[in-house]
Tab-separated table of C-alpha atoms in Angstrom:
chain	number	residue	atom	x	y	z
A	21	UNK	CA	-0.062	-8.858	-4.821
A	22	UNK	CA	-1.691	-11.533	-3.249
A	23	UNK	CA	-0.160	-14.890	-3.415
A	24	UNK	CA	-3.448	-16.850	-2.837
A	25	UNK	CA	-6.742	-16.327	-4.272
A	26	UNK	CA	-10.122	-17.331	-3.937
A	27	UNK	CA	-12.457	-15.552	-5.881
A	28	UNK	CA	-15.798	-17.191	-4.350
A	29	UNK	CA	-16.703	-15.733	-1.148
A	30	UNK	CA	-19.593	-17.836	-0.946
A	31	UNK	CA	-20.836	-21.151	-3.010
A	32	UNK	CA	-24.262	-22.929	-2.747
A	33	UNK	CA	-24.333	-26.334	-3.747
A	34	UNK	CA	-27.352	-29.007	-3.645
A	35	UNK	CA	-26.490	-32.317	-1.641
A	36	UNK	CA	-24.870	-35.343	-3.522
A	37	UNK	CA	-24.056	-33.038	-6.353
A	38	UNK	CA	-20.515	-31.975	-7.104
A	39	UNK	CA	-18.528	-28.758	-6.575
A	40	UNK	CA	-15.603	-26.790	-7.199
A	41	UNK	CA	-13.701	-24.552	-4.995
A	42	UNK	CA	-11.518	-22.528	-7.084
A	43	UNK	CA	-8.199	-20.934	-6.017
A	44	UNK	CA	-5.122	-19.401	-7.917
A	45	UNK	CA	-1.558	-18.795	-6.468
A	46	UNK	CA	1.363	-16.903	-7.072
A	47	UNK	CA	5.226	-18.095	-6.558
A	48	UNK	CA	8.689	-17.849	-8.350
A	49	UNK	CA	9.664	-20.784	-6.412
A	50	UNK	CA	9.781	-24.523	-8.050
A	51	UNK	CA	9.051	-26.195	-5.374
A	52	UNK	CA	6.088	-25.656	-3.114
A	53	UNK	CA	2.668	-27.055	-1.800
A	54	UNK	CA	-0.941	-26.628	-1.659
A	55	UNK	CA	-2.920	-27.497	0.836
A	56	UNK	CA	-7.104	-27.280	1.348
A	57	UNK	CA	-7.960	-27.061	4.636
A	58	UNK	CA	-11.895	-26.780	5.781
A	59	UNK	CA	-13.115	-24.717	8.857
A	60	UNK	CA	-16.348	-25.641	10.268
A	61	UNK	CA	-18.347	-23.213	12.537
A	62	UNK	CA	-16.750	-24.842	15.681
A	63	UNK	CA	-13.680	-23.067	14.217
A	64	UNK	CA	-10.688	-26.106	13.798
A	65	UNK	CA	-8.881	-26.017	11.091
A	66	UNK	CA	-8.898	-29.526	9.766
A	67	UNK	CA	-6.571	-30.651	6.950
A	68	UNK	CA	-8.333	-31.910	3.345
A	69	UNK	CA	-5.811	-32.316	0.670
A	70	UNK	CA	-2.287	-31.749	-0.517
A	71	UNK	CA	-0.726	-31.156	-3.873
A	72	UNK	CA	3.104	-30.951	-4.290
A	73	UNK	CA	4.099	-28.774	-7.240
A	74	UNK	CA	6.202	-31.963	-8.953
A	75	UNK	CA	3.189	-34.412	-8.708
A	76	UNK	CA	2.217	-35.353	-11.834
A	77	UNK	CA	-0.985	-36.766	-10.858
A	78	UNK	CA	-3.846	-34.638	-9.241
A	79	UNK	CA	-4.140	-35.430	-5.682
A	80	UNK	CA	-7.153	-37.514	-4.276
A	81	UNK	CA	-8.504	-38.439	-0.943
A	82	UNK	CA	-11.939	-39.904	-0.947
A	83	UNK	CA	-14.589	-37.099	-2.013
A	84	UNK	CA	-11.907	-34.341	-2.284
A	85	UNK	CA	-9.552	-34.160	-5.524
A	86	UNK	CA	-7.557	-31.302	-6.472
A	87	UNK	CA	-7.571	-30.210	-9.953
A	88	UNK	CA	-3.982	-29.089	-10.377
A	89	UNK	CA	-3.274	-26.942	-13.392
A	90	UNK	CA	0.715	-25.781	-13.345
A	91	UNK	CA	0.987	-23.677	-16.026
A	92	UNK	CA	-2.323	-21.266	-15.052
A	93	UNK	CA	-1.261	-21.985	-11.239
A	94	UNK	CA	-4.883	-23.038	-10.232
A	95	UNK	CA	-5.007	-25.450	-7.852
A	96	UNK	CA	-9.152	-26.076	-7.283
A	97	UNK	CA	-10.688	-28.226	-5.131
A	98	UNK	CA	-13.136	-30.653	-6.037
A	99	UNK	CA	-15.769	-32.136	-3.810
A	100	UNK	CA	-18.103	-34.839	-5.062
A	101	UNK	CA	-21.369	-35.951	-3.646
A	102	UNK	CA	-21.946	-32.933	-1.306
A	103	UNK	CA	-22.929	-33.720	2.175
A	104	UNK	CA	-24.755	-31.279	4.532
A	105	UNK	CA	-21.622	-31.630	6.789
A	106	UNK	CA	-19.430	-30.327	4.107
A	107	UNK	CA	-20.891	-26.942	4.868
A	108	UNK	CA	-17.758	-25.314	6.043
A	109	UNK	CA	-15.279	-22.409	5.072
A	110	UNK	CA	-12.790	-23.667	2.664
A	111	UNK	CA	-9.169	-22.188	3.217
A	112	UNK	CA	-6.503	-22.884	-0.120
A	113	UNK	CA	-2.888	-22.798	1.474
A	114	UNK	CA	0.933	-22.382	-0.015
A	115	UNK	CA	3.876	-23.332	1.383
A	116	UNK	CA	7.111	-21.806	-0.819
A	117	UNK	CA	9.795	-24.052	-0.996
A	118	UNK	CA	12.039	-21.245	0.100
A	119	UNK	CA	10.203	-20.133	3.071
A	120	UNK	CA	10.425	-20.738	6.773
A	121	UNK	CA	7.748	-23.331	6.513
A	122	UNK	CA	4.395	-20.938	7.020
A	123	UNK	CA	1.463	-21.574	5.171
A	124	UNK	CA	-0.202	-18.525	3.432
A	125	UNK	CA	-3.328	-18.928	3.154
A	126	UNK	CA	-6.188	-17.024	0.804
A	127	UNK	CA	-9.570	-15.747	2.434
A	128	UNK	CA	-11.503	-18.855	2.208
A	129	UNK	CA	-14.946	-19.892	0.615
A	130	UNK	CA	-17.978	-20.377	2.621
A	131	UNK	CA	-19.508	-23.563	1.161
A	132	UNK	CA	-23.253	-24.221	2.038
A	133	UNK	CA	-24.997	-27.500	0.906
A	134	UNK	CA	-28.509	-27.280	0.291
A	135	UNK	CA	-30.679	-30.371	1.589
B	11	UNK	CA	-1.622	-39.569	19.963
B	12	UNK	CA	-3.389	-36.667	20.849
B	13	UNK	CA	-3.395	-33.334	18.599
B	14	UNK	CA	-2.664	-29.772	19.118
B	15	UNK	CA	-4.587	-28.615	22.228
B	16	UNK	CA	-4.534	-24.951	22.940
B	17	UNK	CA	-5.348	-22.945	26.208
B	18	UNK	CA	-7.531	-21.166	27.250
B	19	UNK	CA	-10.117	-21.526	24.807
B	20	UNK	CA	-11.704	-18.341	25.480
B	21	UNK	CA	-10.138	-15.152	27.019
B	22	UNK	CA	-11.873	-12.233	27.434
B	23	UNK	CA	-9.357	-9.375	28.471
B	24	UNK	CA	-9.527	-5.823	29.109
B	25	UNK	CA	-7.714	-3.090	27.141
B	26	UNK	CA	-4.095	-2.700	28.606
B	27	UNK	CA	-4.001	-6.229	30.382
B	28	UNK	CA	-1.137	-9.028	29.362
B	29	UNK	CA	-2.170	-12.224	28.055
B	30	UNK	CA	-0.775	-15.471	27.457
B	31	UNK	CA	-1.555	-18.156	25.158
B	32	UNK	CA	-0.714	-21.772	25.417
B	33	UNK	CA	-0.086	-24.287	22.393
B	34	UNK	CA	0.894	-27.694	23.186
B	35	UNK	CA	1.897	-29.374	20.054
B	36	UNK	CA	1.740	-33.295	18.741
B	37	UNK	CA	3.883	-35.344	20.529
B	38	UNK	CA	7.255	-35.498	18.129
B	39	UNK	CA	6.509	-32.665	16.250
B	40	UNK	CA	9.667	-30.568	16.013
B	41	UNK	CA	8.376	-27.635	13.922
B	42	UNK	CA	5.396	-25.148	15.689
B	43	UNK	CA	3.287	-22.043	14.435
B	44	UNK	CA	1.395	-19.154	15.169
B	45	UNK	CA	-1.512	-17.605	13.087
B	46	UNK	CA	-4.059	-15.268	13.793
B	47	UNK	CA	-7.355	-14.935	12.143
B	48	UNK	CA	-9.406	-11.744	12.489
B	49	UNK	CA	-13.068	-12.118	12.195
B	50	UNK	CA	-14.275	-13.411	8.422
B	51	UNK	CA	-10.394	-13.182	7.377
B	52	UNK	CA	-7.701	-15.596	6.414
B	53	UNK	CA	-5.260	-16.582	8.564
B	54	UNK	CA	-1.971	-14.782	9.137
B	55	UNK	CA	1.068	-15.903	10.002
B	56	UNK	CA	2.472	-14.822	13.322
B	57	UNK	CA	6.037	-17.068	14.019
B	58	UNK	CA	7.791	-20.704	13.558
B	59	UNK	CA	9.593	-22.382	15.754
B	60	UNK	CA	11.796	-25.126	15.142
B	61	UNK	CA	12.746	-26.812	18.114
B	62	UNK	CA	12.708	-23.818	20.470
B	63	UNK	CA	14.312	-21.472	17.928
B	64	UNK	CA	12.517	-18.829	16.522
B	65	UNK	CA	14.695	-18.113	13.255
B	66	UNK	CA	12.443	-15.125	12.263
B	67	UNK	CA	9.989	-13.345	14.049
B	68	UNK	CA	9.226	-10.750	11.340
B	69	UNK	CA	6.028	-11.575	11.251
B	70	UNK	CA	4.650	-10.568	14.649
B	71	UNK	CA	2.308	-7.575	14.235
B	72	UNK	CA	4.126	-5.220	17.184
B	73	UNK	CA	6.813	-5.435	19.750
B	74	UNK	CA	4.183	-6.094	22.125
B	75	UNK	CA	3.604	-9.674	20.882
B	76	UNK	CA	6.294	-12.475	21.961
B	77	UNK	CA	6.142	-15.946	22.119
B	78	UNK	CA	8.639	-18.810	23.443
B	79	UNK	CA	9.012	-22.587	23.055
B	80	UNK	CA	10.659	-24.547	25.879
B	81	UNK	CA	11.827	-28.320	26.033
B	82	UNK	CA	11.205	-28.453	21.948
B	83	UNK	CA	7.046	-29.011	23.077
B	84	UNK	CA	4.754	-26.239	24.541
B	85	UNK	CA	4.728	-22.711	23.691
B	86	UNK	CA	3.363	-19.856	24.700
B	87	UNK	CA	2.505	-16.490	22.858
B	88	UNK	CA	2.357	-13.500	25.249
B	89	UNK	CA	0.614	-10.166	24.056
B	90	UNK	CA	1.107	-6.886	26.303
B	91	UNK	CA	-0.737	-4.036	26.811
B	92	UNK	CA	-3.317	-5.841	24.712
B	93	UNK	CA	-5.268	-3.415	22.388
B	94	UNK	CA	-8.909	-3.961	20.915
B	95	UNK	CA	-7.060	-4.886	17.802
B	96	UNK	CA	-5.782	-7.937	18.997
B	97	UNK	CA	-9.252	-9.604	19.353
B	98	UNK	CA	-9.172	-12.210	17.171
B	99	UNK	CA	-8.804	-16.361	17.381
B	100	UNK	CA	-5.080	-17.009	17.907
B	101	UNK	CA	-4.075	-20.659	16.289
B	102	UNK	CA	-1.447	-22.905	16.382
B	103	UNK	CA	0.062	-25.233	14.138
B	104	UNK	CA	2.506	-28.221	14.292
B	105	UNK	CA	4.272	-30.436	12.109
B	106	UNK	CA	6.924	-33.484	12.147
B	107	UNK	CA	9.659	-31.265	10.336
B	108	UNK	CA	9.806	-28.273	8.528
B	109	UNK	CA	12.305	-29.572	5.676
B	110	UNK	CA	9.816	-30.850	3.333
B	111	UNK	CA	7.228	-28.012	1.523
B	112	UNK	CA	4.871	-30.613	1.550
B	113	UNK	CA	4.800	-31.220	5.464
B	114	UNK	CA	1.250	-31.041	6.755
B	115	UNK	CA	0.537	-28.848	9.578
B	116	UNK	CA	-2.074	-29.772	12.197
B	117	UNK	CA	-4.065	-27.198	13.603
B	118	UNK	CA	-5.364	-26.738	17.267
B	119	UNK	CA	-8.629	-25.728	18.216
B	120	UNK	CA	-7.762	-22.189	18.814
B	121	UNK	CA	-7.875	-19.248	21.526
B	122	UNK	CA	-10.726	-16.690	21.065
B	123	UNK	CA	-9.374	-13.802	22.261
B	124	UNK	CA	-11.695	-10.809	22.824
B	125	UNK	CA	-10.202	-7.173	24.187
B	126	UNK	CA	-12.842	-5.308	25.822
């Protein structure tokens, strides 16, 4: 079974609107971290936001917020006030507490922002 | 300081040749990771270093792949007798220390490998 599932291969959003990118995860660890990365067409992986399994508050970083629902094992990324520069691939990733530290990535969602 | 750097940025090679990919992590980062991203796919973990040691090499796809890290800094990923299925982007990441599951990994720009 996949540990990270991103069910939306592609998404469109109108500029200035908000968009939610879905991510569900599967782990039996109690301690884990969830990450979102952005990959523009240039190829670099840019860290956006982090949520720890014990964090009670949803993480926020500027226009990015993480809608963390632990019981449902979901960690959706919300981008508010979309900008043209937000067009990119977005990857959800998990690091399990018992692992050697590597990230497990989903297959990604391609977001296109329309002017 | 500077971010993670990787070289070369692009590499084209012929099937059967050996290639070396280099990663220079962020200064002070003790943990270093190699990932591979095939076209249109997510990232696949290859190997992790804590200092100069690689505790687990099980992520390497075959014995043609090897990696080393010297001086707790620069790492080299070597692919021997390259095959066309090795064509991918090879990404390196580093973090301060692997102890916390919240430690953020910062990625380099990647090396795009094409095996003809």
